[in-house]
Amino acid sequence: MSKPSPKVENPVVTHKLSIDAVSKRFPLPGGKEIEAIRDVSFGVEENEICVILGPSGCGKSTILRMVAGLVDPSSGTLLLDGHEISGPDKERGMVFQAYTSFDWLSVRGNVEYGMRINGVPTAKRHEQAQKFIDLVQLGKFAEVYPSQLSGGMKQRVAIARTLANDPSLLLMDEPFGALDAETRWHMQELLVSIAESANTTIVMVTHDIEEAIYLADKIVFLSSHPGRVHEIIVPEFKKGRRYTDKEEVIAMKGYSALERQIMKLMREQGASDDY
Amino acid sequence: MTVSNKSNNRRQWLQLRKPVSSRQSLISAIFIWVLFFAVWEGVARAGLVNSLLVPSPHAIVTTLVDMLINRDFVYDILISIWRVVLSFGIACSVAIPLGIMMGAFPAVEAVANPFVSAWRYLPAPSFIPILLMWFGTGETPKLALLVIGVIFFLITLIMDHTKQVRKELIETGLTLGGDRWTIVRTIILPSVMPNILTAMRQMLAVTWTYLVIAEIVASTTGIGAMMMRARRFLHTDEIMAGIIVIGALGLTFDILFRKLHRWLFPYLHGRES
């Protein structure tokens, strides 16, 4: 459990991303409001993989969308590198669960897209695109249209496209949720190696406990209705290391205890759920 | 196994939801038309119908060839095509930008849609009398009718297609640093273009319908006018030749649009590696 004190008006820039006392209410038809998020505070450090986990209805996607600038908070502040987040920006690139490939562009065209609209010179663009196409292992498919790619490959294009745009923060909203189990597991391992080689700070939302434990340096566990930070869990058993073999992590002492602990939390915190 | 499958296929012509080969669909399509004309020809030759009212297909083709070579029917065809292309071009040049703007920006939709959707319920031919009063008997009233007949449907179709561009694509563009005009230009436009071309193909068929109405009611030139002239002299073969030409033109334009679709959007038509 670690919560920054709510008294701090302007928190000192100790985190790369600081979310401070953020709440979100959505209007309902009939003039009422529903509170999706209440007083959420946590920080994300440079090069950290932070996973937001929680039962359905805990507003985890809403938090991520606020970090992306796609949704404004009703109250509270979000700071990235000390600057307040307002509106979407290329410094916070987002990968969605739904496939977002631009079907009219080749894989290379997709990966170059962000750099193209931001006016990166052609030579630099080609070089950067090639680097990230190779990083997500799509070298052989660079000239292919997305409609000919599998779901996992489409998500790799989306990751490469976002990273090639050189964001300060990579946001991922259940990026592997639509993939089959085997592809998902490969993608998780790939993400670990990408995070290592590209020094990326990642904030990811998932409801998959196994995925959270394997990927996360830090798990922000939310309770639901409204979403609040229930607990911040650091998978201590990984001893601050990352592993590109998932089975290695699963076999580690401490893995199953943590998984059990989180499953229990899920059950308790999701129990009040309507469904 | 394969052998028995094959003979099975041959025996069973009706297979639930089993796609037919392209060869079979071509043969089937030719078959039904050959059958249609054969029955017609047979009925006409056997004298079962009044040949003045129902000429045989053979007689119609003979008349059509004669009209194309010896009379000025080519001129009528060209002027009809010109009317359709020009009015449809005018309609598209307004409908495409406006429809995209309405689909992309709800504020534009809020202004334009109440106006546009009301016009869709006003039948275009009801404007003919007033168009004739305003513009006389030149080309303008015909072109105006054709434009009025399709433009509002076209705007609505394009707006709806634009609205269906997935939210995630737009949000991806936003988090990659695109401003709203960049997103309209580089995401919304390329996403919706294939559907716009399909909408254009469908509405072009409607333009042909209004063309015939315009030419029958208020014209001395064009395919429709020729058909009205022929009616006065009981030339049923010429009327039917006109119908055939309109059908053939409509089909040709449809095929051209399909080809254009394949050519412009190869990524939607399978592999071309």
mmCIF file with all atom_site columns, C-alpha atoms in Angstrom, chain B residues 191-265:
data_model
loop_
_atom_site.group_PDB
_atom_site.id
_atom_site.type_symbol
_atom_site.label_atom_id
_atom_site.label_alt_id
_atom_site.label_comp_id
_atom_site.label_asym_id
_atom_site.label_entity_id
_atom_site.label_seq_id
_atom_site.pdbx_PDB_ins_code
_atom_site.Cartn_x
_atom_site.Cartn_y
_atom_site.Cartn_z
_atom_site.occupancy
_atom_site.B_iso_or_equiv
_atom_site.pdbx_formal_charge
_atom_site.auth_seq_id
_atom_site.auth_comp_id
_atom_site.auth_asym_id
_atom_site.auth_atom_id
_atom_site.pdbx_PDB_model_num
ATOM 1  C CA . SER B 1 191 ? -10.970 5.022  -44.573 1.00 0.00 ? 191 SER B CA 1
ATOM 2  C CA . VAL B 1 192 ? -14.197 6.205  -46.107 1.00 0.00 ? 192 VAL B CA 1
ATOM 3  C CA . MET B 1 193 ? -13.157 6.521  -49.774 1.00 0.00 ? 193 MET B CA 1
ATOM 4  C CA . PRO B 1 194 ? -13.995 2.910  -50.727 1.00 0.00 ? 194 PRO B CA 1
ATOM 5  C CA . ASN B 1 195 ? -17.487 3.295  -49.284 1.00 0.00 ? 195 ASN B CA 1
ATOM 6  C CA . ILE B 1 196 ? -17.933 6.654  -50.984 1.00 0.00 ? 196 ILE B CA 1
ATOM 7  C CA . LEU B 1 197 ? -17.105 5.078  -54.321 1.00 0.00 ? 197 LEU B CA 1
ATOM 8  C CA . THR B 1 198 ? -19.684 2.362  -53.654 1.00 0.00 ? 198 THR B CA 1
ATOM 9  C CA . ALA B 1 199 ? -22.269 4.992  -52.718 1.00 0.00 ? 199 ALA B CA 1
ATOM 10 C CA . MET B 1 200 ? -21.462 6.820  -55.954 1.00 0.00 ? 200 MET B CA 1
ATOM 11 C CA . ARG B 1 201 ? -21.962 3.635  -57.936 1.00 0.00 ? 201 ARG B CA 1
ATOM 12 C CA . GLN B 1 202 ? -25.382 3.113  -56.373 1.00 0.00 ? 202 GLN B CA 1
ATOM 13 C CA . MET B 1 203 ? -26.495 6.711  -56.825 1.00 0.00 ? 203 MET B CA 1
ATOM 14 C CA . LEU B 1 204 ? -25.321 6.836  -60.430 1.00 0.00 ? 204 LEU B CA 1
ATOM 15 C CA . ALA B 1 205 ? -27.983 4.239  -61.214 1.00 0.00 ? 205 ALA B CA 1
ATOM 16 C CA . VAL B 1 206 ? -30.560 6.596  -59.703 1.00 0.00 ? 206 VAL B CA 1
ATOM 17 C CA . THR B 1 207 ? -29.243 9.443  -61.864 1.00 0.00 ? 207 THR B CA 1
ATOM 18 C CA . TRP B 1 208 ? -30.090 7.384  -64.956 1.00 0.00 ? 208 TRP B CA 1
ATOM 19 C CA . THR B 1 209 ? -33.645 7.047  -63.687 1.00 0.00 ? 209 THR B CA 1
ATOM 20 C CA . TYR B 1 210 ? -34.040 10.812 -63.358 1.00 0.00 ? 210 TYR B CA 1
ATOM 21 C CA . LEU B 1 211 ? -32.397 11.316 -66.724 1.00 0.00 ? 211 LEU B CA 1
ATOM 22 C CA . VAL B 1 212 ? -35.125 9.336  -68.447 1.00 0.00 ? 212 VAL B CA 1
ATOM 23 C CA . ILE B 1 213 ? -37.796 11.235 -66.540 1.00 0.00 ? 213 ILE B CA 1
ATOM 24 C CA . ALA B 1 214 ? -36.261 14.584 -67.489 1.00 0.00 ? 214 ALA B CA 1
ATOM 25 C CA . GLU B 1 215 ? -35.903 13.631 -71.144 1.00 0.00 ? 215 GLU B CA 1
ATOM 26 C CA . ILE B 1 216 ? -39.386 12.186 -71.432 1.00 0.00 ? 216 ILE B CA 1
ATOM 27 C CA . VAL B 1 217 ? -41.055 15.178 -69.816 1.00 0.00 ? 217 VAL B CA 1
ATOM 28 C CA . ALA B 1 218 ? -39.065 18.098 -71.115 1.00 0.00 ? 218 ALA B CA 1
ATOM 29 C CA . SER B 1 219 ? -36.602 17.423 -73.856 1.00 0.00 ? 219 SER B CA 1
ATOM 30 C CA . THR B 1 220 ? -36.245 17.068 -77.593 1.00 0.00 ? 220 THR B CA 1
ATOM 31 C CA . THR B 1 221 ? -32.851 15.377 -77.387 1.00 0.00 ? 221 THR B CA 1
ATOM 32 C CA . GLY B 1 222 ? -31.498 12.340 -75.614 1.00 0.00 ? 222 GLY B CA 1
ATOM 33 C CA . ILE B 1 223 ? -32.557 8.730  -75.334 1.00 0.00 ? 223 ILE B CA 1
ATOM 34 C CA . GLY B 1 224 ? -35.741 9.503  -73.408 1.00 0.00 ? 224 GLY B CA 1
ATOM 35 C CA . ALA B 1 225 ? -36.887 12.097 -75.953 1.00 0.00 ? 225 ALA B CA 1
ATOM 36 C CA . MET B 1 226 ? -36.251 9.643  -78.776 1.00 0.00 ? 226 MET B CA 1
ATOM 37 C CA . MET B 1 227 ? -38.477 7.114  -77.027 1.00 0.00 ? 227 MET B CA 1
ATOM 38 C CA . MET B 1 228 ? -41.293 9.650  -76.670 1.00 0.00 ? 228 MET B CA 1
ATOM 39 C CA . ARG B 1 229 ? -41.000 10.511 -80.366 1.00 0.00 ? 229 ARG B CA 1
ATOM 40 C CA . ALA B 1 230 ? -41.171 6.833  -81.259 1.00 0.00 ? 230 ALA B CA 1
ATOM 41 C CA . ARG B 1 231 ? -44.325 6.420  -79.197 1.00 0.00 ? 231 ARG B CA 1
ATOM 42 C CA . ARG B 1 232 ? -46.120 8.946  -81.374 1.00 0.00 ? 232 ARG B CA 1
ATOM 43 C CA . PHE B 1 233 ? -45.491 6.766  -84.431 1.00 0.00 ? 233 PHE B CA 1
ATOM 44 C CA . LEU B 1 234 ? -46.114 3.469  -82.625 1.00 0.00 ? 234 LEU B CA 1
ATOM 45 C CA . HIS B 1 235 ? -42.481 2.437  -83.097 1.00 0.00 ? 235 HIS B CA 1
ATOM 46 C CA . THR B 1 236 ? -42.323 -0.051 -80.229 1.00 0.00 ? 236 THR B CA 1
ATOM 47 C CA . ASP B 1 237 ? -39.085 -1.476 -81.571 1.00 0.00 ? 237 ASP B CA 1
ATOM 48 C CA . GLU B 1 238 ? -37.390 1.916  -81.177 1.00 0.00 ? 238 GLU B CA 1
ATOM 49 C CA . ILE B 1 239 ? -38.720 2.341  -77.639 1.00 0.00 ? 239 ILE B CA 1
ATOM 50 C CA . MET B 1 240 ? -37.387 -1.060 -76.681 1.00 0.00 ? 240 MET B CA 1
ATOM 51 C CA . ALA B 1 241 ? -34.072 -0.327 -78.368 1.00 0.00 ? 241 ALA B CA 1
ATOM 52 C CA . GLY B 1 242 ? -33.901 2.766  -76.144 1.00 0.00 ? 242 GLY B CA 1
ATOM 53 C CA . ILE B 1 243 ? -34.572 0.682  -73.039 1.00 0.00 ? 243 ILE B CA 1
ATOM 54 C CA . ILE B 1 244 ? -31.852 -1.766 -74.019 1.00 0.00 ? 244 ILE B CA 1
ATOM 55 C CA . VAL B 1 245 ? -29.338 1.019  -74.580 1.00 0.00 ? 245 VAL B CA 1
ATOM 56 C CA . ILE B 1 246 ? -30.118 2.606  -71.196 1.00 0.00 ? 246 ILE B CA 1
ATOM 57 C CA . GLY B 1 247 ? -29.707 -0.782 -69.529 1.00 0.00 ? 247 GLY B CA 1
ATOM 58 C CA . ALA B 1 248 ? -26.432 -1.398 -71.327 1.00 0.00 ? 248 ALA B CA 1
ATOM 59 C CA . LEU B 1 249 ? -25.106 2.036  -70.368 1.00 0.00 ? 249 LEU B CA 1
ATOM 60 C CA . GLY B 1 250 ? -26.100 1.571  -66.734 1.00 0.00 ? 250 GLY B CA 1
ATOM 61 C CA . LEU B 1 251 ? -24.370 -1.794 -66.662 1.00 0.00 ? 251 LEU B CA 1
ATOM 62 C CA . THR B 1 252 ? -21.257 -0.356 -68.307 1.00 0.00 ? 252 THR B CA 1
ATOM 63 C CA . PHE B 1 253 ? -20.964 2.425  -65.761 1.00 0.00 ? 253 PHE B CA 1
ATOM 64 C CA . ASP B 1 254 ? -21.489 -0.075 -62.965 1.00 0.00 ? 254 ASP B CA 1
ATOM 65 C CA . ILE B 1 255 ? -18.674 -2.264 -64.275 1.00 0.00 ? 255 ILE B CA 1
ATOM 66 C CA . LEU B 1 256 ? -16.424 0.780  -64.694 1.00 0.00 ? 256 LEU B CA 1
ATOM 67 C CA . PHE B 1 257 ? -17.017 1.748  -61.064 1.00 0.00 ? 257 PHE B CA 1
ATOM 68 C CA . ARG B 1 258 ? -16.236 -1.788 -59.903 1.00 0.00 ? 258 ARG B CA 1
ATOM 69 C CA . LYS B 1 259 ? -13.009 -1.766 -61.901 1.00 0.00 ? 259 LYS B CA 1
ATOM 70 C CA . LEU B 1 260 ? -12.137 1.631  -60.475 1.00 0.00 ? 260 LEU B CA 1
ATOM 71 C CA . HIS B 1 261 ? -12.769 0.290  -56.985 1.00 0.00 ? 261 HIS B CA 1
ATOM 72 C CA . ARG B 1 262 ? -10.393 -2.621 -57.565 1.00 0.00 ? 262 ARG B CA 1
ATOM 73 C CA . TRP B 1 263 ? -7.798  -0.329 -59.060 1.00 0.00 ? 263 TRP B CA 1
ATOM 74 C CA . LEU B 1 264 ? -7.961  2.352  -56.344 1.00 0.00 ? 264 LEU B CA 1
ATOM 75 C CA . PHE B 1 265 ? -8.328  0.051  -53.355 1.00 0.00 ? 265 PHE B CA 1
#
